[in-house]
Amino acid sequence: MKLKQLKVRPKKILEASPCIVEMGALFECWATAGVDDKRCTAIASALTNCMTKPVSKAKHSNTINYHLARLSRQL
């Protein structure tokens, strides 16, 4: 049995947002005090600071395609 090309697509992993805590705190403040309340400005600025930070994503190497390519020579 010969296979010309065999590849597996990597699974899409859902990652949590790094600013989810600040966003939850802002929504909670809005729910209790109202959207235009002055008490929520500090929480909103903390969320803004968190969102402006660059997010570094580490690329995970997928080794299954390497092994499939290596084993396809033996098939």
PDB file of N, CA, C, O and CB in Angstrom:
ATOM      1  N   MET A   1       0.841  -1.167   0.000  1.00  0.00           N
ATOM      2  CA  MET A   1       0.000   0.000   0.000  1.00  0.00           C
ATOM      3  C   MET A   1       0.896   1.244   0.000  1.00  0.00           C
ATOM      4  O   MET A   1       1.699   1.436   0.913  1.00  0.00           O
ATOM      5  CB  MET A   1      -0.962  -0.010   1.219  1.00  0.00           C
ATOM      6  N   LYS A   2       0.757   2.059  -0.996  1.00  0.00           N
ATOM      7  CA  LYS A   2       1.538   3.287  -1.096  1.00  0.00           C
ATOM      8  C   LYS A   2       0.624   4.495  -0.931  1.00  0.00           C
ATOM      9  O   LYS A   2      -0.436   4.575  -1.552  1.00  0.00           O
ATOM     10  CB  LYS A   2       2.287   3.353  -2.446  1.00  0.00           C
ATOM     11  N   LEU A   3       1.035   5.406  -0.110  1.00  0.00           N
ATOM     12  CA  LEU A   3       0.323   6.665   0.089  1.00  0.00           C
ATOM     13  C   LEU A   3       1.204   7.785  -0.433  1.00  0.00           C
ATOM     14  O   LEU A   3       2.367   7.900  -0.047  1.00  0.00           O
ATOM     15  CB  LEU A   3      -0.045   6.890   1.595  1.00  0.00           C
ATOM     16  N   LYS A   4       0.653   8.605  -1.304  1.00  0.00           N
ATOM     17  CA  LYS A   4       1.454   9.682  -1.866  1.00  0.00           C
ATOM     18  C   LYS A   4       1.756  10.742  -0.813  1.00  0.00           C
ATOM     19  O   LYS A   4       2.902  11.162  -0.650  1.00  0.00           O
ATOM     20  CB  LYS A   4       0.739  10.310  -3.060  1.00  0.00           C
ATOM     21  N   GLN A   5       0.724  11.167  -0.106  1.00  0.00           N
ATOM     22  CA  GLN A   5       0.935  12.200   0.897  1.00  0.00           C
ATOM     23  C   GLN A   5      -0.096  12.013   1.998  1.00  0.00           C
ATOM     24  O   GLN A   5      -1.292  11.885   1.734  1.00  0.00           O
ATOM     25  CB  GLN A   5       0.839  13.626   0.273  1.00  0.00           C
ATOM     26  N   LEU A   6       0.374  11.999   3.208  1.00  0.00           N
ATOM     27  CA  LEU A   6      -0.507  11.806   4.344  1.00  0.00           C
ATOM     28  C   LEU A   6      -0.161  12.849   5.394  1.00  0.00           C
ATOM     29  O   LEU A   6       0.958  12.873   5.906  1.00  0.00           O
ATOM     30  CB  LEU A   6      -0.386  10.364   4.918  1.00  0.00           C
ATOM     31  N   LYS A   7      -1.121  13.714   5.717  1.00  0.00           N
ATOM     32  CA  LYS A   7      -0.907  14.752   6.718  1.00  0.00           C
ATOM     33  C   LYS A   7      -2.110  14.803   7.631  1.00  0.00           C
ATOM     34  O   LYS A   7      -3.232  14.493   7.230  1.00  0.00           O
ATOM     35  CB  LYS A   7      -0.657  16.130   6.059  1.00  0.00           C
ATOM     36  N   VAL A   8      -1.860  15.193   8.847  1.00  0.00           N
ATOM     37  CA  VAL A   8      -2.914  15.356   9.838  1.00  0.00           C
ATOM     38  C   VAL A   8      -2.966  16.823  10.217  1.00  0.00           C
ATOM     39  O   VAL A   8      -1.936  17.434  10.503  1.00  0.00           O
ATOM     40  CB  VAL A   8      -2.673  14.452  11.094  1.00  0.00           C
ATOM     41  N   ARG A   9      -4.150  17.384  10.219  1.00  0.00           N
ATOM     42  CA  ARG A   9      -4.296  18.771  10.620  1.00  0.00           C
ATOM     43  C   ARG A   9      -4.261  18.854  12.147  1.00  0.00           C
ATOM     44  O   ARG A   9      -4.879  18.040  12.833  1.00  0.00           O
ATOM     45  CB  ARG A   9      -5.614  19.374  10.057  1.00  0.00           C
ATOM     46  N   PRO A  10      -3.540  19.835  12.670  1.00  0.00           N
ATOM     47  CA  PRO A  10      -3.490  19.957  14.140  1.00  0.00           C
ATOM     48  C   PRO A  10      -4.833  20.426  14.690  1.00  0.00           C
ATOM     49  O   PRO A  10      -5.581  21.136  14.018  1.00  0.00           O
ATOM     50  CB  PRO A  10      -2.372  20.938  14.568  1.00  0.00           C
ATOM     51  N   LYS A  11      -5.123  20.022  15.912  1.00  0.00           N
ATOM     52  CA  LYS A  11      -6.356  20.433  16.561  1.00  0.00           C
ATOM     53  C   LYS A  11      -6.265  21.909  16.917  1.00  0.00           C
ATOM     54  O   LYS A  11      -5.204  22.411  17.286  1.00  0.00           O
ATOM     55  CB  LYS A  11      -6.633  19.578  17.820  1.00  0.00           C
ATOM     56  N   LYS A  12      -7.389  22.589  16.799  1.00  0.00           N
ATOM     57  CA  LYS A  12      -7.434  23.985  17.197  1.00  0.00           C
ATOM     58  C   LYS A  12      -7.683  24.039  18.700  1.00  0.00           C
ATOM     59  O   LYS A  12      -8.702  23.561  19.200  1.00  0.00           O
ATOM     60  CB  LYS A  12      -8.535  24.766  16.409  1.00  0.00           C
ATOM     61  N   ILE A  13      -6.749  24.619  19.388  1.00  0.00           N
ATOM     62  CA  ILE A  13      -6.836  24.709  20.838  1.00  0.00           C
ATOM     63  C   ILE A  13      -7.341  26.101  21.200  1.00  0.00           C
ATOM     64  O   ILE A  13      -6.754  27.109  20.808  1.00  0.00           O
ATOM     65  CB  ILE A  13      -5.456  24.417  21.510  1.00  0.00           C
ATOM     66  N   LEU A  14      -8.436  26.143  21.951  1.00  0.00           N
ATOM     67  CA  LEU A  14      -8.960  27.412  22.403  1.00  0.00           C
ATOM     68  C   LEU A  14      -8.194  27.854  23.645  1.00  0.00           C
ATOM     69  O   LEU A  14      -8.119  27.134  24.641  1.00  0.00           O
ATOM     70  CB  LEU A  14     -10.473  27.313  22.690  1.00  0.00           C
ATOM     71  N   GLU A  15      -7.641  29.031  23.561  1.00  0.00           N
ATOM     72  CA  GLU A  15      -6.865  29.548  24.667  1.00  0.00           C
ATOM     73  C   GLU A  15      -7.661  30.635  25.379  1.00  0.00           C
ATOM     74  O   GLU A  15      -8.395  31.392  24.744  1.00  0.00           O
ATOM     75  CB  GLU A  15      -5.508  30.089  24.179  1.00  0.00           C
ATOM     76  N   ALA A  16      -7.517  30.706  26.666  1.00  0.00           N
ATOM     77  CA  ALA A  16      -8.196  31.732  27.447  1.00  0.00           C
ATOM     78  C   ALA A  16      -7.527  33.079  27.209  1.00  0.00           C
ATOM     79  O   ALA A  16      -6.309  33.165  27.049  1.00  0.00           O
ATOM     80  CB  ALA A  16      -8.189  31.378  28.952  1.00  0.00           C
ATOM     81  N   SER A  17      -8.322  34.099  27.188  1.00  0.00           N
ATOM     82  CA  SER A  17      -7.798  35.442  27.007  1.00  0.00           C
ATOM     83  C   SER A  17      -7.015  35.856  28.241  1.00  0.00           C
ATOM     84  O   SER A  17      -7.439  35.559  29.358  1.00  0.00           O
ATOM     85  CB  SER A  17      -8.932  36.441  26.724  1.00  0.00           C
ATOM     86  N   PRO A  18      -5.886  36.533  28.073  1.00  0.00           N
ATOM     87  CA  PRO A  18      -5.114  36.942  29.246  1.00  0.00           C
ATOM     88  C   PRO A  18      -5.799  38.050  30.044  1.00  0.00           C
ATOM     89  O   PRO A  18      -5.433  38.287  31.195  1.00  0.00           O
ATOM     90  CB  PRO A  18      -3.737  37.402  28.818  1.00  0.00           C
ATOM     91  N   CYS A  19      -6.780  38.730  29.463  1.00  0.00           N
ATOM     92  CA  CYS A  19      -7.442  39.848  30.132  1.00  0.00           C
ATOM     93  C   CYS A  19      -8.844  39.480  30.612  1.00  0.00           C
ATOM     94  O   CYS A  19      -9.660  40.371  30.849  1.00  0.00           O
ATOM     95  CB  CYS A  19      -7.516  41.043  29.196  1.00  0.00           C
ATOM     96  N   ILE A  20      -9.137  38.210  30.759  1.00  0.00           N
ATOM     97  CA  ILE A  20     -10.486  37.784  31.110  1.00  0.00           C
ATOM     98  C   ILE A  20     -10.866  38.217  32.524  1.00  0.00           C
ATOM     99  O   ILE A  20     -12.042  38.466  32.789  1.00  0.00           O
ATOM    100  CB  ILE A  20     -10.608  36.274  30.980  1.00  0.00           C
ATOM    101  N   VAL A  21      -9.904  38.311  33.431  1.00  0.00           N
ATOM    102  CA  VAL A  21     -10.194  38.722  34.809  1.00  0.00           C
ATOM    103  C   VAL A  21     -10.609  40.189  34.847  1.00  0.00           C
ATOM    104  O   VAL A  21     -11.583  40.546  35.510  1.00  0.00           O
ATOM    105  CB  VAL A  21      -8.966  38.488  35.719  1.00  0.00           C
ATOM    106  N   GLU A  22      -9.869  41.037  34.135  1.00  0.00           N
ATOM    107  CA  GLU A  22     -10.188  42.462  34.096  1.00  0.00           C
ATOM    108  C   GLU A  22     -11.524  42.707  33.412  1.00  0.00           C
ATOM    109  O   GLU A  22     -12.290  43.576  33.828  1.00  0.00           O
ATOM    110  CB  GLU A  22      -9.085  43.236  33.381  1.00  0.00           C
ATOM    111  N   MET A  23     -11.804  41.937  32.354  1.00  0.00           N
ATOM    112  CA  MET A  23     -13.069  42.104  31.646  1.00  0.00           C
ATOM    113  C   MET A  23     -14.247  41.690  32.532  1.00  0.00           C
ATOM    114  O   MET A  23     -15.290  42.345  32.527  1.00  0.00           O
ATOM    115  CB  MET A  23     -13.066  41.282  30.346  1.00  0.00           C
ATOM    116  N   GLY A  24     -14.082  40.620  33.280  1.00  0.00           N
ATOM    117  CA  GLY A  24     -15.129  40.185  34.201  1.00  0.00           C
ATOM    118  C   GLY A  24     -15.381  41.203  35.299  1.00  0.00           C
ATOM    119  O   GLY A  24     -16.522  41.446  35.690  1.00  0.00           O
ATOM    120  N   ALA A  25     -14.290  41.802  35.794  1.00  0.00           N
ATOM    121  CA  ALA A  25     -14.442  42.828  36.828  1.00  0.00           C
ATOM    122  C   ALA A  25     -15.158  44.058  36.282  1.00  0.00           C
ATOM    123  O   ALA A  25     -15.962  44.670  36.985  1.00  0.00           O
ATOM    124  CB  ALA A  25     -13.074  43.225  37.392  1.00  0.00           C
ATOM    125  N   LEU A  26     -14.874  44.421  35.046  1.00  0.00           N
ATOM    126  CA  LEU A  26     -15.545  45.570  34.438  1.00  0.00           C
ATOM    127  C   LEU A  26     -17.023  45.288  34.215  1.00  0.00           C
ATOM    128  O   LEU A  26     -17.860  46.151  34.478  1.00  0.00           O
ATOM    129  CB  LEU A  26     -14.877  45.939  33.113  1.00  0.00           C
ATOM    130  N   PHE A  27     -17.357  44.101  33.738  1.00  0.00           N
ATOM    131  CA  PHE A  27     -18.766  43.748  33.557  1.00  0.00           C
ATOM    132  C   PHE A  27     -19.515  43.725  34.885  1.00  0.00           C
ATOM    133  O   PHE A  27     -20.672  44.139  34.962  1.00  0.00           O
ATOM    134  CB  PHE A  27     -18.885  42.390  32.872  1.00  0.00           C
ATOM    135  N   GLU A  28     -18.850  43.242  35.920  1.00  0.00           N
ATOM    136  CA  GLU A  28     -19.483  43.213  37.241  1.00  0.00           C
ATOM    137  C   GLU A  28     -19.715  44.623  37.763  1.00  0.00           C
ATOM    138  O   GLU A  28     -20.757  44.909  38.353  1.00  0.00           O
ATOM    139  CB  GLU A  28     -18.622  42.420  38.234  1.00  0.00           C
ATOM    140  N   CYS A  29     -18.753  45.496  37.548  1.00  0.00           N
ATOM    141  CA  CYS A  29     -18.901  46.888  37.976  1.00  0.00           C
ATOM    142  C   CYS A  29     -20.034  47.571  37.211  1.00  0.00           C
ATOM    143  O   CYS A  29     -20.829  48.309  37.794  1.00  0.00           O
ATOM    144  CB  CYS A  29     -17.581  47.659  37.772  1.00  0.00           C
ATOM    145  N   TRP A  30     -20.100  47.322  35.919  1.00  0.00           N
ATOM    146  CA  TRP A  30     -21.185  47.889  35.122  1.00  0.00           C
ATOM    147  C   TRP A  30     -22.544  47.364  35.560  1.00  0.00           C
ATOM    148  O   TRP A  30     -23.525  48.107  35.557  1.00  0.00           O
ATOM    149  CB  TRP A  30     -20.967  47.587  33.653  1.00  0.00           C
ATOM    150  N   ALA A  31     -22.611  46.097  35.935  1.00  0.00           N
ATOM    151  CA  ALA A  31     -23.880  45.506  36.343  1.00  0.00           C
ATOM    152  C   ALA A  31     -24.354  46.079  37.677  1.00  0.00           C
ATOM    153  O   ALA A  31     -25.554  46.253  37.887  1.00  0.00           O
ATOM    154  CB  ALA A  31     -23.749  43.987  36.441  1.00  0.00           C
ATOM    155  N   THR A  32     -23.424  46.369  38.569  1.00  0.00           N
ATOM    156  CA  THR A  32     -23.834  46.865  39.884  1.00  0.00           C
ATOM    157  C   THR A  32     -23.992  48.378  39.925  1.00  0.00           C
ATOM    158  O   THR A  32     -24.905  48.885  40.577  1.00  0.00           O
ATOM    159  CB  THR A  32     -22.835  46.438  40.924  1.00  0.00           C
ATOM    160  N   ALA A  33     -23.113  49.106  39.238  1.00  0.00           N
ATOM    161  CA  ALA A  33     -23.112  50.558  39.363  1.00  0.00           C
ATOM    162  C   ALA A  33     -23.672  51.285  38.146  1.00  0.00           C
ATOM    163  O   ALA A  33     -24.066  52.446  38.255  1.00  0.00           O
ATOM    164  CB  ALA A  33     -21.726  51.030  39.617  1.00  0.00           C
ATOM    165  N   GLY A  34     -23.714  50.637  37.008  1.00  0.00           N
ATOM    166  CA  GLY A  34     -24.147  51.308  35.784  1.00  0.00           C
ATOM    167  C   GLY A  34     -22.955  51.578  34.876  1.00  0.00           C
ATOM    168  O   GLY A  34     -21.805  51.601  35.315  1.00  0.00           O
ATOM    169  N   VAL A  35     -23.257  51.778  33.615  1.00  0.00           N
ATOM    170  CA  VAL A  35     -22.195  51.902  32.616  1.00  0.00           C
ATOM    171  C   VAL A  35     -21.446  53.227  32.747  1.00  0.00           C
ATOM    172  O   VAL A  35     -20.231  53.269  32.549  1.00  0.00           O
ATOM    173  CB  VAL A  35     -22.777  51.773  31.213  1.00  0.00           C
ATOM    174  N   ASP A  36     -22.150  54.301  33.075  1.00  0.00           N
ATOM    175  CA  ASP A  36     -21.525  55.627  33.104  1.00  0.00           C
ATOM    176  C   ASP A  36     -21.036  56.035  34.486  1.00  0.00           C
ATOM    177  O   ASP A  36     -20.823  57.222  34.729  1.00  0.00           O
ATOM    178  CB  ASP A  36     -22.496  56.655  32.601  1.00  0.00           C
ATOM    179  N   ASP A  37     -20.856  55.097  35.385  1.00  0.00           N
ATOM    180  CA  ASP A  37     -20.437  55.419  36.743  1.00  0.00           C
ATOM    181  C   ASP A  37     -18.932  55.692  36.795  1.00  0.00           C
ATOM    182  O   ASP A  37     -18.152  55.054  36.088  1.00  0.00           O
ATOM    183  CB  ASP A  37     -20.807  54.276  37.702  1.00  0.00           C
ATOM    184  N   LYS A  38     -18.534  56.654  37.644  1.00  0.00           N
ATOM    185  CA  LYS A  38     -17.117  57.038  37.764  1.00  0.00           C
ATOM    186  C   LYS A  38     -16.303  55.980  38.498  1.00  0.00           C
ATOM    187  O   LYS A  38     -15.080  55.951  38.366  1.00  0.00           O
ATOM    188  CB  LYS A  38     -16.991  58.377  38.492  1.00  0.00           C
ATOM    189  N   ARG A  39     -16.950  55.112  39.265  1.00  0.00           N
ATOM    190  CA  ARG A  39     -16.214  54.101  40.025  1.00  0.00           C
ATOM    191  C   ARG A  39     -15.608  53.035  39.117  1.00  0.00           C
ATOM    192  O   ARG A  39     -14.684  52.335  39.531  1.00  0.00           O
ATOM    193  CB  ARG A  39     -17.130  53.446  41.048  1.00  0.00           C
ATOM    194  N   CYS A  40     -16.104  52.899  37.903  1.00  0.00           N
ATOM    195  CA  CYS A  40     -15.628  51.856  36.991  1.00  0.00           C
ATOM    196  C   CYS A  40     -14.458  52.321  36.119  1.00  0.00           C
ATOM    197  O   CYS A  40     -13.944  51.537  35.321  1.00  0.00           O
ATOM    198  CB  CYS A  40     -16.767  51.394  36.105  1.00  0.00           C
ATOM    199  N   THR A  41     -14.035  53.562  36.253  1.00  0.00           N
ATOM    200  CA  THR A  41     -12.971  54.068  35.373  1.00  0.00           C
ATOM    201  C   THR A  41     -11.624  53.408  35.661  1.00  0.00           C
ATOM    202  O   THR A  41     -10.848  53.165  34.736  1.00  0.00           O
ATOM    203  CB  THR A  41     -12.842  55.582  35.523  1.00  0.00           C
ATOM    204  N   ALA A  42     -11.339  53.116  36.919  1.00  0.00           N
ATOM    205  CA  ALA A  42     -10.065  52.461  37.245  1.00  0.00           C
ATOM    206  C   ALA A  42     -10.019  51.049  36.673  1.00  0.00           C
ATOM    207  O   ALA A  42      -8.988  50.606  36.167  1.00  0.00           O
ATOM    208  CB  ALA A  42      -9.853  52.419  38.770  1.00  0.00           C
ATOM    209  N   ILE A  43     -11.131  50.358  36.757  1.00  0.00           N
ATOM    210  CA  ILE A  43     -11.197  48.995  36.211  1.00  0.00           C
ATOM    211  C   ILE A  43     -11.122  49.032  34.688  1.00  0.00           C
ATOM    212  O   ILE A  43     -10.502  48.168  34.069  1.00  0.00           O
ATOM    213  CB  ILE A  43     -12.495  48.283  36.667  1.00  0.00           C
ATOM    214  N   ALA A  44     -11.759  50.039  34.090  1.00  0.00           N
ATOM    215  CA  ALA A  44     -11.704  50.175  32.627  1.00  0.00           C
ATOM    216  C   ALA A  44     -10.285  50.498  32.167  1.00  0.00           C
ATOM    217  O   ALA A  44      -9.852  50.000  31.128  1.00  0.00           O
ATOM    218  CB  ALA A  44     -12.678  51.271  32.148  1.00  0.00           C
ATOM    219  N   SER A  45      -9.566  51.309  32.909  1.00  0.00           N
ATOM    220  CA  SER A  45      -8.189  51.620  32.514  1.00  0.00           C
ATOM    221  C   SER A  45      -7.282  50.399  32.695  1.00  0.00           C
ATOM    222  O   SER A  45      -6.345  50.205  31.921  1.00  0.00           O
ATOM    223  CB  SER A  45      -7.649  52.810  33.336  1.00  0.00           C
ATOM    224  N   ALA A  46      -7.558  49.573  33.716  1.00  0.00           N
ATOM    225  CA  ALA A  46      -6.779  48.337  33.889  1.00  0.00           C
ATOM    226  C   ALA A  46      -7.013  47.388  32.712  1.00  0.00           C
ATOM    227  O   ALA A  46      -6.079  46.738  32.240  1.00  0.00           O
ATOM    228  CB  ALA A  46      -7.153  47.638  35.222  1.00  0.00           C
ATOM    229  N   LEU A  47      -8.258  47.309  32.240  1.00  0.00           N
ATOM    230  CA  LEU A  47      -8.558  46.480  31.069  1.00  0.00           C
ATOM    231  C   LEU A  47      -7.889  47.036  29.824  1.00  0.00           C
ATOM    232  O   LEU A  47      -7.374  46.275  29.005  1.00  0.00           O
ATOM    233  CB  LEU A  47     -10.071  46.381  30.852  1.00  0.00           C
ATOM    234  N   THR A  48      -7.891  48.345  29.673  1.00  0.00           N
ATOM    235  CA  THR A  48      -7.240  48.963  28.516  1.00  0.00           C
ATOM    236  C   THR A  48      -5.737  48.697  28.525  1.00  0.00           C
ATOM    237  O   THR A  48      -5.152  48.400  27.483  1.00  0.00           O
ATOM    238  CB  THR A  48      -7.506  50.476  28.497  1.00  0.00           C
ATOM    239  N   ASN A  49      -5.118  48.800  29.686  1.00  0.00           N
ATOM    240  CA  ASN A  49      -3.679  48.513  29.795  1.00  0.00           C
ATOM    241  C   ASN A  49      -3.386  47.056  29.469  1.00  0.00           C
ATOM    242  O   ASN A  49      -2.384  46.749  28.823  1.00  0.00           O
ATOM    243  CB  ASN A  49      -3.167  48.847  31.206  1.00  0.00           C
ATOM    244  N   CYS A  50      -4.253  46.166  29.913  1.00  0.00           N
ATOM    245  CA  CYS A  50      -4.048  44.742  29.634  1.00  0.00           C
ATOM    246  C   CYS A  50      -4.198  44.447  28.138  1.00  0.00           C
ATOM    247  O   CYS A  50      -3.454  43.638  27.584  1.00  0.00           O
ATOM    248  CB  CYS A  50      -5.044  43.889  30.444  1.00  0.00           C
ATOM    249  N   MET A  51      -5.160  45.103  27.490  1.00  0.00           N
ATOM    250  CA  MET A  51      -5.409  44.851  26.068  1.00  0.00           C
ATOM    251  C   MET A  51      -4.310  45.425  25.182  1.00  0.00           C
ATOM    252  O   MET A  51      -4.104  44.938  24.070  1.00  0.00           O
ATOM    253  CB  MET A  51      -6.750  45.437  25.660  1.00  0.00           C
ATOM    254  N   THR A  52      -3.598  46.452  25.650  1.00  0.00           N
ATOM    255  CA  THR A  52      -2.537  47.039  24.821  1.00  0.00           C
ATOM    256  C   THR A  52      -1.242  46.243  24.884  1.00  0.00           C
ATOM    257  O   THR A  52      -0.366  46.425  24.040  1.00  0.00           O
ATOM    258  CB  THR A  52      -2.271  48.468  25.250  1.00  0.00           C
ATOM    259  N   LYS A  53      -1.108  45.365  25.871  1.00  0.00           N
ATOM    260  CA  LYS A  53       0.100  44.548  25.963  1.00  0.00           C
ATOM    261  C   LYS A  53       0.127  43.528  24.834  1.00  0.00           C
ATOM    262  O   LYS A  53      -0.897  42.912  24.539  1.00  0.00           O
ATOM    263  CB  LYS A  53       0.180  43.839  27.331  1.00  0.00           C
ATOM    264  N   PRO A  54       1.274  43.338  24.200  1.00  0.00           N
ATOM    265  CA  PRO A  54       1.346  42.332  23.130  1.00  0.00           C
ATOM    266  C   PRO A  54       1.264  40.921  23.713  1.00  0.00           C
ATOM    267  O   PRO A  54       1.811  40.630  24.777  1.00  0.00           O
ATOM    268  CB  PRO A  54       2.653  42.497  22.315  1.00  0.00           C
ATOM    269  N   VAL A  55       0.575  40.076  22.993  1.00  0.00           N
ATOM    270  CA  VAL A  55       0.414  38.691  23.419  1.00  0.00           C
ATOM    271  C   VAL A  55       1.425  37.845  22.659  1.00  0.00           C
ATOM    272  O   VAL A  55       1.449  37.842  21.428  1.00  0.00           O
ATOM    273  CB  VAL A  55      -1.048  38.181  23.176  1.00  0.00           C
ATOM    274  N   SER A  56       2.247  37.135  23.397  1.00  0.00           N
ATOM    275  CA  SER A  56       3.223  36.266  22.758  1.00  0.00           C
ATOM    276  C   SER A  56       2.681  34.842  22.740  1.00  0.00           C
ATOM    277  O   SER A  56       2.372  34.267  23.784  1.00  0.00           O
ATOM    278  CB  SER A  56       4.591  36.331  23.490  1.00  0.00           C
ATOM    279  N   LYS A  57       2.574  34.296  21.562  1.00  0.00           N
ATOM    280  CA  LYS A  57       2.081  32.935  21.418  1.00  0.00           C
ATOM    281  C   LYS A  57       3.258  32.019  21.104  1.00  0.00           C
ATOM    282  O   LYS A  57       4.019  32.259  20.166  1.00  0.00           O
ATOM    283  CB  LYS A  57       0.992  32.846  20.311  1.00  0.00           C
ATOM    284  N   ALA A  58       3.388  30.996  21.881  1.00  0.00           N
ATOM    285  CA  ALA A  58       4.436  30.011  21.636  1.00  0.00           C
ATOM    286  C   ALA A  58       3.914  28.992  20.632  1.00  0.00           C
ATOM    287  O   ALA A  58       2.861  28.387  20.833  1.00  0.00           O
ATOM    288  CB  ALA A  58       4.882  29.315  22.961  1.00  0.00           C
ATOM    289  N   LYS A  59       4.660  28.811  19.556  1.00  0.00           N
ATOM    290  CA  LYS A  59       4.233  27.866  18.538  1.00  0.00           C
ATOM    291  C   LYS A  59       4.648  26.462  18.960  1.00  0.00           C
ATOM    292  O   LYS A  59       5.819  26.188  19.226  1.00  0.00           O
ATOM    293  CB  LYS A  59       4.832  28.229  17.154  1.00  0.00           C
ATOM    294  N   HIS A  60       3.661  25.591  19.011  1.00  0.00           N
ATOM    295  CA  HIS A  60       3.931  24.217  19.385  1.00  0.00           C
ATOM    296  C   HIS A  60       4.251  23.421  18.126  1.00  0.00           C
ATOM    297  O   HIS A  60       3.522  23.478  17.136  1.00  0.00           O
ATOM    298  CB  HIS A  60       2.729  23.599  20.147  1.00  0.00           C
ATOM    299  N   SER A  61       5.334  22.692  18.179  1.00  0.00           N
ATOM    300  CA  SER A  61       5.706  21.898  17.012  1.00  0.00           C
ATOM    301  C   SER A  61       4.864  20.629  16.976  1.00  0.00           C
ATOM    302  O   SER A  61       4.704  19.950  17.990  1.00  0.00           O
ATOM    303  CB  SER A  61       7.218  21.554  17.033  1.00  0.00           C
ATOM    304  N   ASN A  62       4.342  20.323  15.827  1.00  0.00           N
ATOM    305  CA  ASN A  62       3.525  19.135  15.648  1.00  0.00           C
ATOM    306  C   ASN A  62       4.409  18.054  15.049  1.00  0.00           C
ATOM    307  O   ASN A  62       4.834  18.169  13.899  1.00  0.00           O
ATOM    308  CB  ASN A  62       2.280  19.423  14.743  1.00  0.00           C
ATOM    309  N   THR A  63       4.685  17.031  15.794  1.00  0.00           N
ATOM    310  CA  THR A  63       5.609  16.010  15.332  1.00  0.00           C
ATOM    311  C   THR A  63       4.918  14.860  14.610  1.00  0.00           C
ATOM    312  O   THR A  63       5.591  13.996  14.047  1.00  0.00           O
ATOM    313  CB  THR A  63       6.387  15.476  16.490  1.00  0.00           C
ATOM    314  N   ILE A  64       3.588  14.833  14.615  1.00  0.00           N
ATOM    315  CA  ILE A  64       2.918  13.695  13.986  1.00  0.00           C
ATOM    316  C   ILE A  64       3.135  13.702  12.478  1.00  0.00           C
ATOM    317  O   ILE A  64       3.265  12.638  11.873  1.00  0.00           O
ATOM    318  CB  ILE A  64       1.419  13.714  14.303  1.00  0.00           C
ATOM    319  N   ASN A  65       3.177  14.881  11.860  1.00  0.00           N
ATOM    320  CA  ASN A  65       3.418  14.934  10.423  1.00  0.00           C
ATOM    321  C   ASN A  65       4.830  14.463  10.086  1.00  0.00           C
ATOM    322  O   ASN A  65       5.045  13.845   9.043  1.00  0.00           O
ATOM    323  CB  ASN A  65       3.198  16.354   9.899  1.00  0.00           C
ATOM    324  N   TYR A  66       5.786  14.749  10.957  1.00  0.00           N
ATOM    325  CA  TYR A  66       7.144  14.258  10.746  1.00  0.00           C
ATOM    326  C   TYR A  66       7.157  12.739  10.769  1.00  0.00           C
ATOM    327  O   TYR A  66       7.762  12.107   9.903  1.00  0.00           O
ATOM    328  CB  TYR A  66       8.100  14.821  11.812  1.00  0.00           C
ATOM    329  N   HIS A  67       6.497  12.157  11.749  1.00  0.00           N
ATOM    330  CA  HIS A  67       6.493  10.701  11.852  1.00  0.00           C
ATOM    331  C   HIS A  67       5.703  10.046  10.718  1.00  0.00           C
ATOM    332  O   HIS A  67       6.069   8.967  10.253  1.00  0.00           O
ATOM    333  CB  HIS A  67       5.916  10.278  13.191  1.00  0.00           C
ATOM    334  N   LEU A  68       4.633  10.686  10.277  1.00  0.00           N
ATOM    335  CA  LEU A  68       3.872  10.148   9.141  1.00  0.00           C
ATOM    336  C   LEU A  68       4.721  10.183   7.867  1.00  0.00           C
ATOM    337  O   LEU A  68       4.699   9.238   7.078  1.00  0.00           O
ATOM    338  CB  LEU A  68       2.559  10.951   8.934  1.00  0.00           C
ATOM    339  N   ALA A  69       5.456  11.255   7.672  1.00  0.00           N
ATOM    340  CA  ALA A  69       6.309  11.337   6.487  1.00  0.00           C
ATOM    341  C   ALA A  69       7.433  10.311   6.560  1.00  0.00           C
ATOM    342  O   ALA A  69       7.808   9.727   5.543  1.00  0.00           O
ATOM    343  CB  ALA A  69       6.890  12.750   6.339  1.00  0.00           C
ATOM    344  N   ARG A  70       7.964  10.091   7.742  1.00  0.00           N
ATOM    345  CA  ARG A  70       9.034   9.116   7.896  1.00  0.00           C
ATOM    346  C   ARG A  70       8.529   7.694   7.683  1.00  0.00           C
ATOM    347  O   ARG A  70       9.214   6.871   7.074  1.00  0.00           O
ATOM    348  CB  ARG A  70       9.667   9.244   9.272  1.00  0.00           C
ATOM    349  N   LEU A  71       7.329   7.405   8.185  1.00  0.00           N
ATOM    350  CA  LEU A  71       6.794   6.058   8.047  1.00  0.00           C
ATOM    351  C   LEU A  71       6.192   5.786   6.664  1.00  0.00           C
ATOM    352  O   LEU A  71       6.033   4.633   6.265  1.00  0.00           O
ATOM    353  CB  LEU A  71       5.753   5.823   9.104  1.00  0.00           C
ATOM    354  N   SER A  72       5.857   6.867   5.934  1.00  0.00           N
ATOM    355  CA  SER A  72       5.255   6.656   4.610  1.00  0.00           C
ATOM    356  C   SER A  72       6.251   6.014   3.640  1.00  0.00           C
ATOM    357  O   SER A  72       5.843   5.371   2.673  1.00  0.00           O
ATOM    358  CB  SER A  72       4.749   7.992   4.036  1.00  0.00           C
ATOM    359  N   ARG A  73       7.550   6.185   3.891  1.00  0.00           N
ATOM    360  CA  ARG A  73       8.558   5.551   3.027  1.00  0.00           C
ATOM    361  C   ARG A  73       8.545   4.041   3.195  1.00  0.00           C
ATOM    362  O   ARG A  73       8.915   3.307   2.279  1.00  0.00           O
ATOM    363  CB  ARG A  73       9.960   6.099   3.336  1.00  0.00           C
ATOM    364  N   GLN A  74       8.124   3.583   4.347  1.00  0.00           N
ATOM    365  CA  GLN A  74       8.125   2.141   4.617  1.00  0.00           C
ATOM    366  C   GLN A  74       6.849   1.465   4.148  1.00  0.00           C
ATOM    367  O   GLN A  74       6.807   0.241   4.025  1.00  0.00           O
ATOM    368  CB  GLN A  74       8.314   1.888   6.097  1.00  0.00           C
ATOM    369  N   LEU A  75       5.804   2.246   3.882  1.00  0.00           N
ATOM    370  CA  LEU A  75       4.539   1.634   3.442  1.00  0.00           C
ATOM    371  C   LEU A  75       4.570   1.239   1.990  1.00  0.00           C
ATOM    372  O   LEU A  75       3.585   0.713   1.472  1.00  0.00           O
ATOM    373  CB  LEU A  75       3.387   2.579   3.675  1.00  0.00           C
TER     374      LEU A  75
END
